[in-house]
Coordinates of C-alpha atoms in Angstrom, one line a residue:
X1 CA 12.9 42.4 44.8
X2 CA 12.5 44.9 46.9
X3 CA 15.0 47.3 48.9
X4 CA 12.9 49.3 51.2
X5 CA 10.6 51.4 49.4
X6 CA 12.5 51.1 46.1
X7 CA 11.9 48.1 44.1
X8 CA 14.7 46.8 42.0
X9 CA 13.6 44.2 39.0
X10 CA 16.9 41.2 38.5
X11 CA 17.1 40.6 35.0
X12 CA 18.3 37.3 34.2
X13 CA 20.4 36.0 31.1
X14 CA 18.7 35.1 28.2
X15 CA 19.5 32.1 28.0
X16 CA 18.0 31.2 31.4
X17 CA 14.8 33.0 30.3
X18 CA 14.6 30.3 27.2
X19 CA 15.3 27.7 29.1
X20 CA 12.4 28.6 31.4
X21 CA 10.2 29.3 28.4
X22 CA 11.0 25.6 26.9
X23 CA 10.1 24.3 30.1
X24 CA 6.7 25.0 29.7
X25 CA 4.4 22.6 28.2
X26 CA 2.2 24.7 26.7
X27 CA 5.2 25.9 24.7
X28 CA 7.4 23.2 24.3
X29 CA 4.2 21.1 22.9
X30 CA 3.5 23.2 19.7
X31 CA 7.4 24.0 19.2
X32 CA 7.7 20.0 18.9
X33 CA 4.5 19.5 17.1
X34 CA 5.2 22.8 14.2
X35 CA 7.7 21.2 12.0
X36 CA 5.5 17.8 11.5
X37 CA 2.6 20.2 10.5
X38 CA 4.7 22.3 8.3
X39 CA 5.8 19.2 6.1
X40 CA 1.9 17.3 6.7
X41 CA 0.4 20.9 5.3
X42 CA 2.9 21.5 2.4
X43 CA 3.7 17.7 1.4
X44 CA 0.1 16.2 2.3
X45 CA -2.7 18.9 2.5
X46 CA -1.4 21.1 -0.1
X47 CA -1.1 18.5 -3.3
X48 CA -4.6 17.0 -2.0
X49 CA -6.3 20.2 -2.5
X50 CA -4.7 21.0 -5.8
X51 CA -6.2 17.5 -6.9
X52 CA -9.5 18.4 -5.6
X53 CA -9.4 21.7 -7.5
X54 CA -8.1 19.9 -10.3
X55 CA -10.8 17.3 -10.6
X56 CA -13.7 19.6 -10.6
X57 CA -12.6 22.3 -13.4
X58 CA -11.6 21.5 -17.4
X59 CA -8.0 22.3 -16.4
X60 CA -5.4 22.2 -19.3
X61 CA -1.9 22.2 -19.5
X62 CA -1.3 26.0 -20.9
X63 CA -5.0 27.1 -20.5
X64 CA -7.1 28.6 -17.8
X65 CA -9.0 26.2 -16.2
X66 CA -12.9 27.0 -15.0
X67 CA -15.2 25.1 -12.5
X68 CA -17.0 22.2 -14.1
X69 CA -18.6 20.6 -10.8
X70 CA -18.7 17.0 -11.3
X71 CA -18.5 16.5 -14.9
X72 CA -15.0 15.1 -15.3
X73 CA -16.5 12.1 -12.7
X74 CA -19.7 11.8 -14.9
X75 CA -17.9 11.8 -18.5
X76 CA -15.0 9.2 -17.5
X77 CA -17.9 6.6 -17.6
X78 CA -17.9 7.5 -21.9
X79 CA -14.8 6.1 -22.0
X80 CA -14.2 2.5 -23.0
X81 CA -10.5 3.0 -21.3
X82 CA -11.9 4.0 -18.0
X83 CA -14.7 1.0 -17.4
X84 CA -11.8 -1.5 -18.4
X85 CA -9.2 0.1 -15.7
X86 CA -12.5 -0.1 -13.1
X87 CA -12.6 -3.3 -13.4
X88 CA -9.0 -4.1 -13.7
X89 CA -8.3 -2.2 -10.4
X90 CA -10.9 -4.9 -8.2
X91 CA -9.7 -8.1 -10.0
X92 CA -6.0 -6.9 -9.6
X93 CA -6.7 -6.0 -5.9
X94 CA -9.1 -8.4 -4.4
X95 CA -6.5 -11.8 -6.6
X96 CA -3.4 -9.6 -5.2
X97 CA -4.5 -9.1 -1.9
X98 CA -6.3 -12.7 -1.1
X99 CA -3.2 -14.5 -2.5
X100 CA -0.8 -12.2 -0.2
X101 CA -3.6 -13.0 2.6
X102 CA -3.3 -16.5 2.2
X103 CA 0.5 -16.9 1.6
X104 CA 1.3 -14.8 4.0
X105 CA -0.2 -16.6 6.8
X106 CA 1.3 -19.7 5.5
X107 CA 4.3 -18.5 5.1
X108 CA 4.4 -16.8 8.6
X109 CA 3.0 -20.0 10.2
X110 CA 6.4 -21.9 8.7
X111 CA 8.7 -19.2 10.1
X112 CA 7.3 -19.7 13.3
X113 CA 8.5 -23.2 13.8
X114 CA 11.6 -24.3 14.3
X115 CA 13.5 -24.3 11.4
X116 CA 17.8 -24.5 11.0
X117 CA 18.9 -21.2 9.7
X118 CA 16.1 -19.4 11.0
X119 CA 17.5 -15.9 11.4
X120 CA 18.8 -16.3 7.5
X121 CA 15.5 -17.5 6.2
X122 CA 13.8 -14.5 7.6
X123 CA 16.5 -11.9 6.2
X124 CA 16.0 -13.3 3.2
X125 CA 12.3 -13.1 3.1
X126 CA 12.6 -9.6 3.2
X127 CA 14.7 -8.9 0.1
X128 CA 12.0 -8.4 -2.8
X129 CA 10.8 -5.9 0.2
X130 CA 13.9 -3.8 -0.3
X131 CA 14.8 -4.1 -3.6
X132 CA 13.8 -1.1 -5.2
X133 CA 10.8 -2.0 -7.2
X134 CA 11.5 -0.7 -10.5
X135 CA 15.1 -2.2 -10.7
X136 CA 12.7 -5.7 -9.4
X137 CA 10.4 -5.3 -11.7
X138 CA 12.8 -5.0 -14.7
X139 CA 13.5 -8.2 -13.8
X140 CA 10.7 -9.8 -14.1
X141 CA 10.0 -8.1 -17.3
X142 CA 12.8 -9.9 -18.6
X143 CA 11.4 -13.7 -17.0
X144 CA 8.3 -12.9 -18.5
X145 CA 9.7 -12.0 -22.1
X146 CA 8.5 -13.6 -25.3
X147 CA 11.7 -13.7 -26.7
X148 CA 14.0 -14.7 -23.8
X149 CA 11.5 -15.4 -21.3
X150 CA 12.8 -18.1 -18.0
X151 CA 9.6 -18.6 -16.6
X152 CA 8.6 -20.1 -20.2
X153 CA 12.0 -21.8 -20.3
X154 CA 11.4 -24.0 -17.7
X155 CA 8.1 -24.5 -17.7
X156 CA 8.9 -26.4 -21.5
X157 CA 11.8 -28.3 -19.8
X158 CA 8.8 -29.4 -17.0
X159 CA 7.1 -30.3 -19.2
X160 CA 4.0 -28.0 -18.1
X161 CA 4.1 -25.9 -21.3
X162 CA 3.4 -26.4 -24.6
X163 CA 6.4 -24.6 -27.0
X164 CA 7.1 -21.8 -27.5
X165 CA 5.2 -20.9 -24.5
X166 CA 2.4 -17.8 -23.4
X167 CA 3.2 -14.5 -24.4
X168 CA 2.8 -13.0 -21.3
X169 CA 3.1 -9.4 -21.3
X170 CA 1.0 -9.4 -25.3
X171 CA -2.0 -11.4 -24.5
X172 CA -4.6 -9.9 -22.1
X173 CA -5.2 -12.5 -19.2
X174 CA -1.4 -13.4 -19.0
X175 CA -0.5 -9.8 -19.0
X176 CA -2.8 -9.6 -15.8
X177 CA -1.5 -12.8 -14.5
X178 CA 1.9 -11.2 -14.6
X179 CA 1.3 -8.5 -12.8
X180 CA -0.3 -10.3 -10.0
X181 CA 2.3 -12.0 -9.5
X182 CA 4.9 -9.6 -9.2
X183 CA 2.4 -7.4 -6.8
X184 CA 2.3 -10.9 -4.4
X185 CA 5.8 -11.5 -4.9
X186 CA 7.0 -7.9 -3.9
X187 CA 3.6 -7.5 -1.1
X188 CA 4.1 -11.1 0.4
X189 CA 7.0 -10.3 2.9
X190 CA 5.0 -7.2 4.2
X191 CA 2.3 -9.8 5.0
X192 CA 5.1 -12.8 6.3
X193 CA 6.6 -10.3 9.0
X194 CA 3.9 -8.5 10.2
X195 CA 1.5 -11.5 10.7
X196 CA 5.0 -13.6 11.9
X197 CA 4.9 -10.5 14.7
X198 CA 1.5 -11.6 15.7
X199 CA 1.8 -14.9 15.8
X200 CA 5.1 -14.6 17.9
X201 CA 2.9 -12.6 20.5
X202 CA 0.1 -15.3 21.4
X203 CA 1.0 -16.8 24.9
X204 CA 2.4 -20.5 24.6
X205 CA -0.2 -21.4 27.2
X206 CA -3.2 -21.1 25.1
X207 CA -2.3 -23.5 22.7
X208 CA -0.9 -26.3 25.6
X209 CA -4.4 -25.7 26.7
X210 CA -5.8 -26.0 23.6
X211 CA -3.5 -29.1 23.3
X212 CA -4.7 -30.9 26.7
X213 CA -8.5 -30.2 25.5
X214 CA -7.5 -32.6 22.4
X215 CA -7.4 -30.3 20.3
X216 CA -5.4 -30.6 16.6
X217 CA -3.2 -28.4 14.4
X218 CA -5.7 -27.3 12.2
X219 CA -8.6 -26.8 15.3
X220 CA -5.7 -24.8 17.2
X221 CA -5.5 -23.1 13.9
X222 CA -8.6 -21.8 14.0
X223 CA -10.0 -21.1 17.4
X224 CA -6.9 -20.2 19.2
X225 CA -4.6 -18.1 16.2
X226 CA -7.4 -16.7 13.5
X227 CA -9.4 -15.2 16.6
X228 CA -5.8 -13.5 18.2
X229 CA -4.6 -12.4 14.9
X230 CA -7.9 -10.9 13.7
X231 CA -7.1 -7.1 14.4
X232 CA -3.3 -7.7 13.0
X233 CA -4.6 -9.4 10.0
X234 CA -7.5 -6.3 9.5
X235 CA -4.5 -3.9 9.7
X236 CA -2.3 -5.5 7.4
X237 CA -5.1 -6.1 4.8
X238 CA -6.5 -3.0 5.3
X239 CA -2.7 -1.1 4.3
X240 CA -2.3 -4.2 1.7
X241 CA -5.7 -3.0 0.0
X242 CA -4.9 1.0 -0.4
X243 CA -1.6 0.0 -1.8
X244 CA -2.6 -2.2 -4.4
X245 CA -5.7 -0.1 -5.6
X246 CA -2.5 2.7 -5.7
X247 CA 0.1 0.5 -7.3
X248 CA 2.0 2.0 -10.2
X249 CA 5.7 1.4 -10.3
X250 CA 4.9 -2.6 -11.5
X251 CA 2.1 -2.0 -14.2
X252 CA 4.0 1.0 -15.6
X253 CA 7.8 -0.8 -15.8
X254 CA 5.9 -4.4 -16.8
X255 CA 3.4 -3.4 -19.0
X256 CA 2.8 0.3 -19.7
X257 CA -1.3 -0.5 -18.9
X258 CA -1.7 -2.9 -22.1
X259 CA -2.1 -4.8 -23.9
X260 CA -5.3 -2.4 -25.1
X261 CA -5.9 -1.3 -21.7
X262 CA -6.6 -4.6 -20.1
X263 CA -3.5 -4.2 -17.3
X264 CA -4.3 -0.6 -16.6
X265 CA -5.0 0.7 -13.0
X266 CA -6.0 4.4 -11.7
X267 CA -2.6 5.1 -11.1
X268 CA -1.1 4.5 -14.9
X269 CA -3.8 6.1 -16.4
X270 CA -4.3 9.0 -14.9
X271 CA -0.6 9.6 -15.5
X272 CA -1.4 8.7 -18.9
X273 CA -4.2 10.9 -19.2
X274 CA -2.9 13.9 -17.0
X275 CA 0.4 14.3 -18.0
X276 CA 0.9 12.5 -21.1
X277 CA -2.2 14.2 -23.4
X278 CA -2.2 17.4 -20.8
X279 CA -6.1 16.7 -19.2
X280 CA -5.3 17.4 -16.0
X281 CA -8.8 17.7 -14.5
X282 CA -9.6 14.5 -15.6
X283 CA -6.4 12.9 -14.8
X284 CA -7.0 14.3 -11.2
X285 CA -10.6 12.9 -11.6
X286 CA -9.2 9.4 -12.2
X287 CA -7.0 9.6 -9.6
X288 CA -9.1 10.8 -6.7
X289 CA -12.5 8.3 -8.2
X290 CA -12.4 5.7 -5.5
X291 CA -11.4 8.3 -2.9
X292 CA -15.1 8.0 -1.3
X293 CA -15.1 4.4 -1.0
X294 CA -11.1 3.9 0.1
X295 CA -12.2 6.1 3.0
X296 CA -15.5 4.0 3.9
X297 CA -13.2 0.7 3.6
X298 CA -10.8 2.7 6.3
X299 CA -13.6 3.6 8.5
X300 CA -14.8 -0.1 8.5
X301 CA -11.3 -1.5 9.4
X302 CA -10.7 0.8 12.2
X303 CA -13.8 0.3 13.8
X304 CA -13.1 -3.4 13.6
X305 CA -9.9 -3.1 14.8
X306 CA -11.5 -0.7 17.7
X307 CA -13.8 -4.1 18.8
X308 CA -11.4 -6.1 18.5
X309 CA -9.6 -4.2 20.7
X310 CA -11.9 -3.6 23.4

């Protein structure tokens, strides 16, 4: 301000001048946005880089490591572990995932009618979701025992098996049978809720339309649901699929990867590898291998999801 010819500058508190700083967007944006960054950079960035650097050099536990290019991706192919956890990884996901696919929807279908208890029922649908999964999974290491094993138990007393029952966490196929079904088990309520969501959100009147056109449950089904829950169902699958290929808690707890490899996935043995004989470039390698086509799968869904939406 000025006072005549002398001008005379007010100097307000400090807190005032904050408060006027914080107003400002151009502030207040990257003061809100900082934090998130920080923990994305040193929680997300940060370890992804180390794997990178990881997979490309001969790094040892206790020796200096050197730059091998892509050699560690090139040798895995030489071992006979690596081509059976390949292959393990696509018929774990694509059995897990399409079961979870299909009884999910089924399952989200029933919740959607009118049903006594209704509230309950859907709680409960949720538990093996928040169980923790190892403390889950030890107990279905114990139902699928060969020594004191329930699902055996009453599959005898059924009279569907033959004494003294499979050995399902020795024999190959039954160990990967096992794990299957504790993945659908544990995955099946993500499926159930988030599809239920969907399904809750489709306008009554299209399907009394439907209805007065003659149509029936199962063409309802299909031209008025399946096309509205398209994106929902891309999303879920899409989440479903990158989990699975990731999984480790259930194949470690149940099964440790064996018998001989056959229940192994990228997760268990690159631990295996990495951390138990010390390779860590390789390990890293293992872990990051179907990096490139996880990322194509991602772009695919999206875009999808993107037409769908539009």
């Amino acid at each position: 301000m000025a006072v005549g010819n002398i001008a005379v500058t007010v100097r307000l508190p400090l807190r005032v001048r904050v408060r006027e700083l914080l107003d400002r967007e151009q502030v207040l944006g990257p003061l809100f946005v900082t934090p998130a960054l920080f923990l994305l950079v040193l929680l997300v960035a940060y370890p992804f880089c180390m794997a990178l650097y990881f997979a490309v050099s001969n790094a040892f536990i206790g020796r200096p490591s050197h730059f091998v290019g892509l050699r560690n991706f090139v040798n895995l192919w030489q071992s006979d572990a690596f081509r059976q956890t390949f292959q393990n990884a696509f018929v774990f996901t694509g059995s897990a995932v399409a079961l979870k696919l299909v009884l999910g929807i089924s399952l989200a279908v029933l919740l959607n009618q009118q049903l006594w208890f209704k509230r309950a029922i859907r709680g409960a649908v949720l538990l093996p979701w928040v169980i923790p999964t190892a403390l889950s999974t030890l107990g279905w290491w114990w139902m699928f025992n060969s020594l004191y094993s329930v699902v055996n138990w009453t599959g005898i007393h059924l009279g569907v098996m033959d004494p003294p029952g499979p050995n399902w966490l020795g024999q190959k196929y039954y160990a990967m049978t096992a794990v299957v079904v504790v993945n659908v088990w544990r995955g099946l309520p993500f499926f159930a809720i988030t599809i239920l969501a969907g399904l809750v959100s489709i306008p009554r009147e299209l399907y009394e339309a439907a209805e007065a056109d003659g149509a029936g449950p199962v063409a309802r089904f299909w031209h008025v649901t399946l096309p509205l829950l398209s994106p929902v169902l891309a999303i879920v699958v899409l989440f479903s699929t990158i989990f699975t290929f990731s999984d480790f808690n259930i194949v470690y707890v149940l099964t440790h990867g064996g018998p001989i490899n056959s229940t192994h996935l990228f997760a268990t043995l690159a631990r295996q590898v990495g951390l138990e004989s010390g390779q860590i470039g390789q390990g890293a390698a293992i872990s990051l291998y179907l990096f490139p086509v996880l990322v194509f799968v991602v772009w695919v869904h999206l875009r999808f999801v993107r037409r769908q939406a539009y």
